[in-house]
Coordinates of N, CA and C in Angstrom, one line a residue:
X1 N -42.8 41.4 32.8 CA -42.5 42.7 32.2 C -41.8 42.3 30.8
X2 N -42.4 43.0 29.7 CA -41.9 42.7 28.3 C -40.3 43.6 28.3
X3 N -39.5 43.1 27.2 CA -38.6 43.1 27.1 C -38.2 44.8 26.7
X4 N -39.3 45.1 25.8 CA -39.6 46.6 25.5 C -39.8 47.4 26.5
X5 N -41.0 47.0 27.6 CA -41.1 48.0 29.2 C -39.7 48.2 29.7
X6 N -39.4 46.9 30.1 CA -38.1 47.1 30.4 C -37.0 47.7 30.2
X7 N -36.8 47.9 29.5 CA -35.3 49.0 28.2 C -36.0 50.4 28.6
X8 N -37.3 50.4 28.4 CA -37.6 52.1 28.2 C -37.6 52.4 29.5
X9 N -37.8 51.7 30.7 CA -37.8 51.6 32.2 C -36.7 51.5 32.6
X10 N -35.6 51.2 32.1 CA -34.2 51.2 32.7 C -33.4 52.4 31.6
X11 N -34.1 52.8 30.3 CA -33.8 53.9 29.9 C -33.9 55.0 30.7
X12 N -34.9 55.0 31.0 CA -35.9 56.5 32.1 C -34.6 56.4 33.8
X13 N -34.5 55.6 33.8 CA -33.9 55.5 35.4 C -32.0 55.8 34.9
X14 N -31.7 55.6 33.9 CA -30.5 55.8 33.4 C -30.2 57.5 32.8
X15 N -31.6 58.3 32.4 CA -31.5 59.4 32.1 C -31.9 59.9 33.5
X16 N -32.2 59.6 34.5 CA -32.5 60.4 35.4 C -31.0 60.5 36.9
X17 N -30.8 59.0 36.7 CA -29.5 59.2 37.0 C -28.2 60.4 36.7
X18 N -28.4 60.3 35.2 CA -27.5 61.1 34.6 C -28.0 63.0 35.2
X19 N -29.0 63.0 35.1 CA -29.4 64.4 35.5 C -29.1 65.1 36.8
X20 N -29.7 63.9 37.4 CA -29.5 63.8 39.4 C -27.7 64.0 39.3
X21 N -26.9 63.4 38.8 CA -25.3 63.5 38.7 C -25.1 64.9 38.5
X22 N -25.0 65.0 37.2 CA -25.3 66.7 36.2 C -25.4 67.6 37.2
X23 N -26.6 67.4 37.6 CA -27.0 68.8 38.3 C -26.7 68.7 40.0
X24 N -26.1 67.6 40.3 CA -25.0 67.9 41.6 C -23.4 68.6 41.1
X25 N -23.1 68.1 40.6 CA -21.5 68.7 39.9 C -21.6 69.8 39.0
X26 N -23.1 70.5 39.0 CA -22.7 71.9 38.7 C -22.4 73.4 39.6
X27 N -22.3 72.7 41.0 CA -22.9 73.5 42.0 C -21.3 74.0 41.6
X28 N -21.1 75.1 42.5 CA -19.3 75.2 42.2 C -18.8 74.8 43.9
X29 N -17.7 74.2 43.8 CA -16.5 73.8 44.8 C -16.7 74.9 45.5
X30 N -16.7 74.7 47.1 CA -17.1 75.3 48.5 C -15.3 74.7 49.2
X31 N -14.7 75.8 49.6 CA -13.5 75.2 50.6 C -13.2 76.1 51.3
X32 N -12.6 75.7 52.5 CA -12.3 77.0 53.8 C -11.1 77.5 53.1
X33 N -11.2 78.8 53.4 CA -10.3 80.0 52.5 C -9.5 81.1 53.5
X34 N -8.4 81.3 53.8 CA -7.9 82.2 54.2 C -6.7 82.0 54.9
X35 N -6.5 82.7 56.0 CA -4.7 82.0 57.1 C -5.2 82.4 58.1
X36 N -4.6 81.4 59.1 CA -4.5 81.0 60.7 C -3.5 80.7 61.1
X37 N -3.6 80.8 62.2 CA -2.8 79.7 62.9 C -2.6 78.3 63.0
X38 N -1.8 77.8 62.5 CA -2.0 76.2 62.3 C -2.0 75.4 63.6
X39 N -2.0 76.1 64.8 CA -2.2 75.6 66.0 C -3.6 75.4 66.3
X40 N -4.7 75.9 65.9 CA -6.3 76.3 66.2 C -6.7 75.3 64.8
X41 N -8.3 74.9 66.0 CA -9.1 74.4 64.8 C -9.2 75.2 63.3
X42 N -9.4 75.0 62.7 CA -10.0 75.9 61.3 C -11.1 76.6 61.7
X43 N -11.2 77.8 61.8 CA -12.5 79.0 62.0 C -13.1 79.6 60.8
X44 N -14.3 79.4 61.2 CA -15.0 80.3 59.9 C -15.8 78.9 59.2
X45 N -16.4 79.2 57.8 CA -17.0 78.6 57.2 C -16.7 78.2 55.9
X46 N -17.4 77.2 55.0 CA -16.6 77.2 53.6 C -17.2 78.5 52.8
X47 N -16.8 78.5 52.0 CA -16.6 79.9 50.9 C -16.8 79.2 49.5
X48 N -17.7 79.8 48.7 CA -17.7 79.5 47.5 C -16.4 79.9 46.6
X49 N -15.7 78.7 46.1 CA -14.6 79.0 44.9 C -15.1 79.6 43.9
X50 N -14.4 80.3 43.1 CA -14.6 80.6 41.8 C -14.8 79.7 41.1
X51 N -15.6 79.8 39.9 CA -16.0 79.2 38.5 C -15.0 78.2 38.1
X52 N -14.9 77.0 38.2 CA -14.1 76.6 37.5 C -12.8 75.7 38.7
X53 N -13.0 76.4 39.9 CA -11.8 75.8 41.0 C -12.4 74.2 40.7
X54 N -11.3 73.5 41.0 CA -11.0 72.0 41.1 C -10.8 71.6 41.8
X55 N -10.6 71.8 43.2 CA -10.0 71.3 44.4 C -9.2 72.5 45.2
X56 N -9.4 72.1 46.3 CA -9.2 72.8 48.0 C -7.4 72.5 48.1
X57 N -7.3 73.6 49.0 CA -5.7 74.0 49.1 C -5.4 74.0 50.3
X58 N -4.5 73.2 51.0 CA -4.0 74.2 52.3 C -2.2 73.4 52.5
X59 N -2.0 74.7 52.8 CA -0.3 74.9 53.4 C 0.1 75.3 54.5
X60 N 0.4 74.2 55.2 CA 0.9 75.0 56.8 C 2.5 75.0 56.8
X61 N 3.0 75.8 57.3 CA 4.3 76.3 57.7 C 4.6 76.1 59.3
X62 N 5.3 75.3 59.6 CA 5.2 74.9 61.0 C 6.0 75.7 61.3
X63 N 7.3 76.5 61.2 CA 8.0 77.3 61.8 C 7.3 78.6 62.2
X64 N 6.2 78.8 61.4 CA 5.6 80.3 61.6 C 4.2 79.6 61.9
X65 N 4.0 78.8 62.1 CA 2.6 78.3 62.6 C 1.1 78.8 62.0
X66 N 1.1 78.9 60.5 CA 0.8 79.6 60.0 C 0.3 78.6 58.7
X67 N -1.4 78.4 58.6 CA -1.6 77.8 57.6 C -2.7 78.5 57.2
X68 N -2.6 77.8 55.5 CA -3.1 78.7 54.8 C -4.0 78.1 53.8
X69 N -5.8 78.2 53.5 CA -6.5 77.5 53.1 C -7.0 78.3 51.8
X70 N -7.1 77.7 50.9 CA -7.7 78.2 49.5 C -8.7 77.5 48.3
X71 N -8.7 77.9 46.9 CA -9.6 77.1 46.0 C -8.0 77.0 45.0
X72 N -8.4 76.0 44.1 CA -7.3 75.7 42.8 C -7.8 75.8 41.8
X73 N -7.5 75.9 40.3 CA -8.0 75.7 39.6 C -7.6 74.5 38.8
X74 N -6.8 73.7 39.1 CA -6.3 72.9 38.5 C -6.4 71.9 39.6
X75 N -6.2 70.2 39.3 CA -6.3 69.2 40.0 C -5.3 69.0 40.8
X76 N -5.0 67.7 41.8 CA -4.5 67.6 42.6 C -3.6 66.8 42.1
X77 N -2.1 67.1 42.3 CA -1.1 66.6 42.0 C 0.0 66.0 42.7
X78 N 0.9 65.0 42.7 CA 2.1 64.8 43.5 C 3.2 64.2 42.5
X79 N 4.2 65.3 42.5 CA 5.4 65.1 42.3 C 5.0 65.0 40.1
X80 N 4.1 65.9 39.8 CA 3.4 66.6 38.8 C 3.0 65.5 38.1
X81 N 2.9 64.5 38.4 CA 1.2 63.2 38.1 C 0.3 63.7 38.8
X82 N -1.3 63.5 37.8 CA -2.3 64.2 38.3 C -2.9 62.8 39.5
X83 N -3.6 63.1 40.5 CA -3.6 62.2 41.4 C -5.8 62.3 41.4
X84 N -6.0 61.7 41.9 CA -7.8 61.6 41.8 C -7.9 61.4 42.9
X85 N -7.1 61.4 44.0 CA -7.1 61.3 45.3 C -6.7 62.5 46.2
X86 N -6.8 63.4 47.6 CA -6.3 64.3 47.8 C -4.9 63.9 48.2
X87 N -3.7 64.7 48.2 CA -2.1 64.4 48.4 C -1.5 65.4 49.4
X88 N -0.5 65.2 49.7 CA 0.2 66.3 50.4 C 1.8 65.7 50.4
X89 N 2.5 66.4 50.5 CA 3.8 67.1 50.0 C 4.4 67.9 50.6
X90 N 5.6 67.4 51.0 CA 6.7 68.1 52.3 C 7.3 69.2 51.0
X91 N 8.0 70.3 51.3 CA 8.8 71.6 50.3 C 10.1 70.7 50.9
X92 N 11.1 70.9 49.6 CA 12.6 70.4 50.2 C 13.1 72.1 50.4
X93 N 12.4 73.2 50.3 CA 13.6 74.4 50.2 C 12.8 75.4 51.2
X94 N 13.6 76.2 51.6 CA 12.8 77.5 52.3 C 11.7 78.2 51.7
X95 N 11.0 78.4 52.1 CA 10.2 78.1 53.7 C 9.6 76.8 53.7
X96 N 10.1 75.8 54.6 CA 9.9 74.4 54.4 C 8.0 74.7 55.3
X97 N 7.0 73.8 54.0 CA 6.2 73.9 54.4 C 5.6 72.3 53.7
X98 N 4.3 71.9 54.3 CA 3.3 71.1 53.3 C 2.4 71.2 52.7
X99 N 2.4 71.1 51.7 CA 1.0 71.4 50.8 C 0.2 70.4 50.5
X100 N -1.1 70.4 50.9 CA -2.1 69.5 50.4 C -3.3 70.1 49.5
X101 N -3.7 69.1 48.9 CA -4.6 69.1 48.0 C -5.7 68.7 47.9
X102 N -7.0 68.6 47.7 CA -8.0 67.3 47.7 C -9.4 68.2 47.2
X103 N -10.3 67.1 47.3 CA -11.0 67.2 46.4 C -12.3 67.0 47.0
X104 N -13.3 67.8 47.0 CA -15.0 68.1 47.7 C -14.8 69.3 48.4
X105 N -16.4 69.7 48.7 CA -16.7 70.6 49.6 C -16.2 70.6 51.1
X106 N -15.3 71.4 51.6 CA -15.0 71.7 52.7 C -13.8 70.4 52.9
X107 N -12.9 70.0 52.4 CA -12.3 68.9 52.2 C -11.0 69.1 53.0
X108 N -10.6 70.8 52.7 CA -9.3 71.4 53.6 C -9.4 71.4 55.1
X109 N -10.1 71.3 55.8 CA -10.5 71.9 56.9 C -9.5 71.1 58.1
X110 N -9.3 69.5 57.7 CA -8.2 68.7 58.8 C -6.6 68.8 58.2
X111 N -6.2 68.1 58.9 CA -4.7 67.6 58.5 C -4.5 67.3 57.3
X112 N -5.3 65.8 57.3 CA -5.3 64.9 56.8 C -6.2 65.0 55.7
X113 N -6.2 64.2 54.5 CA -7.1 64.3 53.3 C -7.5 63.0 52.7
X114 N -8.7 63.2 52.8 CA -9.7 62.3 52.1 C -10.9 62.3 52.6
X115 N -11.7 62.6 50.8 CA -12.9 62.9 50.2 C -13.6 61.5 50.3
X116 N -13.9 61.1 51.5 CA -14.9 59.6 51.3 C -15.9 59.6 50.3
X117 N -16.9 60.9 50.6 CA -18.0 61.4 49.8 C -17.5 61.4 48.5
X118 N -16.9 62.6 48.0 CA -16.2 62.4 46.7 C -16.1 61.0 45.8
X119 N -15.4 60.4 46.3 CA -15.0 58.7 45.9 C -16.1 58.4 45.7
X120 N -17.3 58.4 46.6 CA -18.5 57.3 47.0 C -19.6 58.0 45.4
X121 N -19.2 58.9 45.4 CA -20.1 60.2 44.3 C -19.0 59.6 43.0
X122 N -18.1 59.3 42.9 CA -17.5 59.3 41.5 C -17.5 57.8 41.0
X123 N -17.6 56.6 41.9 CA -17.6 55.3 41.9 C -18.8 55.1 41.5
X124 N -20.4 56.0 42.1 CA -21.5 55.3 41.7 C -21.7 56.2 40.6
X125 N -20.9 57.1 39.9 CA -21.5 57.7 38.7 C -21.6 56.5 37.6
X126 N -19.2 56.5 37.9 CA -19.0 55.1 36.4 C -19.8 53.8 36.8
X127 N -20.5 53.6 37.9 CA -21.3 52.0 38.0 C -22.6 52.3 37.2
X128 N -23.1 53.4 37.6 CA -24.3 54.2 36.5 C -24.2 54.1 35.0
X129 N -23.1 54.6 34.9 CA -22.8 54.6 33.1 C -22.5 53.6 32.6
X130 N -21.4 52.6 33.4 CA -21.4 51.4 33.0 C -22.6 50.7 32.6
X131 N -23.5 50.5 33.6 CA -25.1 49.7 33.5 C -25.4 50.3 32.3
X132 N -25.5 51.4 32.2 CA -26.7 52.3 31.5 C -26.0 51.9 29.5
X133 N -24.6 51.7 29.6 CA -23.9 51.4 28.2 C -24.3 49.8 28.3
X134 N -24.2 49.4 29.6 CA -24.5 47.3 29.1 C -25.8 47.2 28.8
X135 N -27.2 48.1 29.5 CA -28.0 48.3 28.9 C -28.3 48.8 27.3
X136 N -27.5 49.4 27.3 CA -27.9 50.3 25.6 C -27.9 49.0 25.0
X137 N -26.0 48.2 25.1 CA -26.1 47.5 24.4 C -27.1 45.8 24.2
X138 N -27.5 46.5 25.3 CA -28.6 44.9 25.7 C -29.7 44.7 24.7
X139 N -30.3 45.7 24.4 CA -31.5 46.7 24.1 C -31.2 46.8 22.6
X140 N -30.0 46.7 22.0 CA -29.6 47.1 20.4 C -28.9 45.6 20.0

């Protein structure tokens, strides 16, 4: 394979990459939405967030047993550093509760937080763009 096929053939697979990406991350953010009882599984289904949500919400209140799942518009944070991972966070004041945060579709639904999918989807984007820039520069 000439050195020319090649570039335009690893061009083509580097724009289609980018597209296949693109047009997964335009869908909008899906996360279970509403209050329960923090004793029961999570019921119901995910819900489409509004335009623009960034990550899934949920806060249980163990005294009233009572958690509460939502969308954010803003990222996930701990102790107001932006975090790229989901977090959670004890309240020091009344009503002592936890709040967690995290990131993908249907992501609030356990305890516990973490977006395996998410990570696995944001790791092969920058391995994509990386290639696709060592290529450019291969090629020029």
């Amino acid at each position: 394979m000439s050195s020319l096929t090649f570039s335009v053939f690893s061009g083509w697979i580097c724009a289609v990459a980018f597209l296949l990406f693109a047009s997964s991350s335009v869908s909008a953010l899906q996360c279970f939405q509403g209050q329960q009882n923090s004793t029961l599984p999570v019921s119901g289904s995910v819900t489409q967030c509004p335009l623009g949500s960034m990550s899934c919400t949920k806060s249980v209140e163990p005294a009233l047993k009572i958690a509460t799942r939502g969308c954010q518009q803003t990222n996930c944070s701990l102790n107001g550093i932006i975090s790229s991972e989901g977090v959670c966070q004890n309240s020091t004041s009344y009503p002592y509760a936890t709040y967690c945060c995290c990131y993908g579709d249907g992501c609030n639904s356990a305890t516990r937080f973490f977006s395996s999918f998410t990570q696995l989807l944001s790791v092969t984007f920058f391995v994509t763009v990386a290639l696709c820039i060592h290529q450019l520069n291969f090629v020029n």
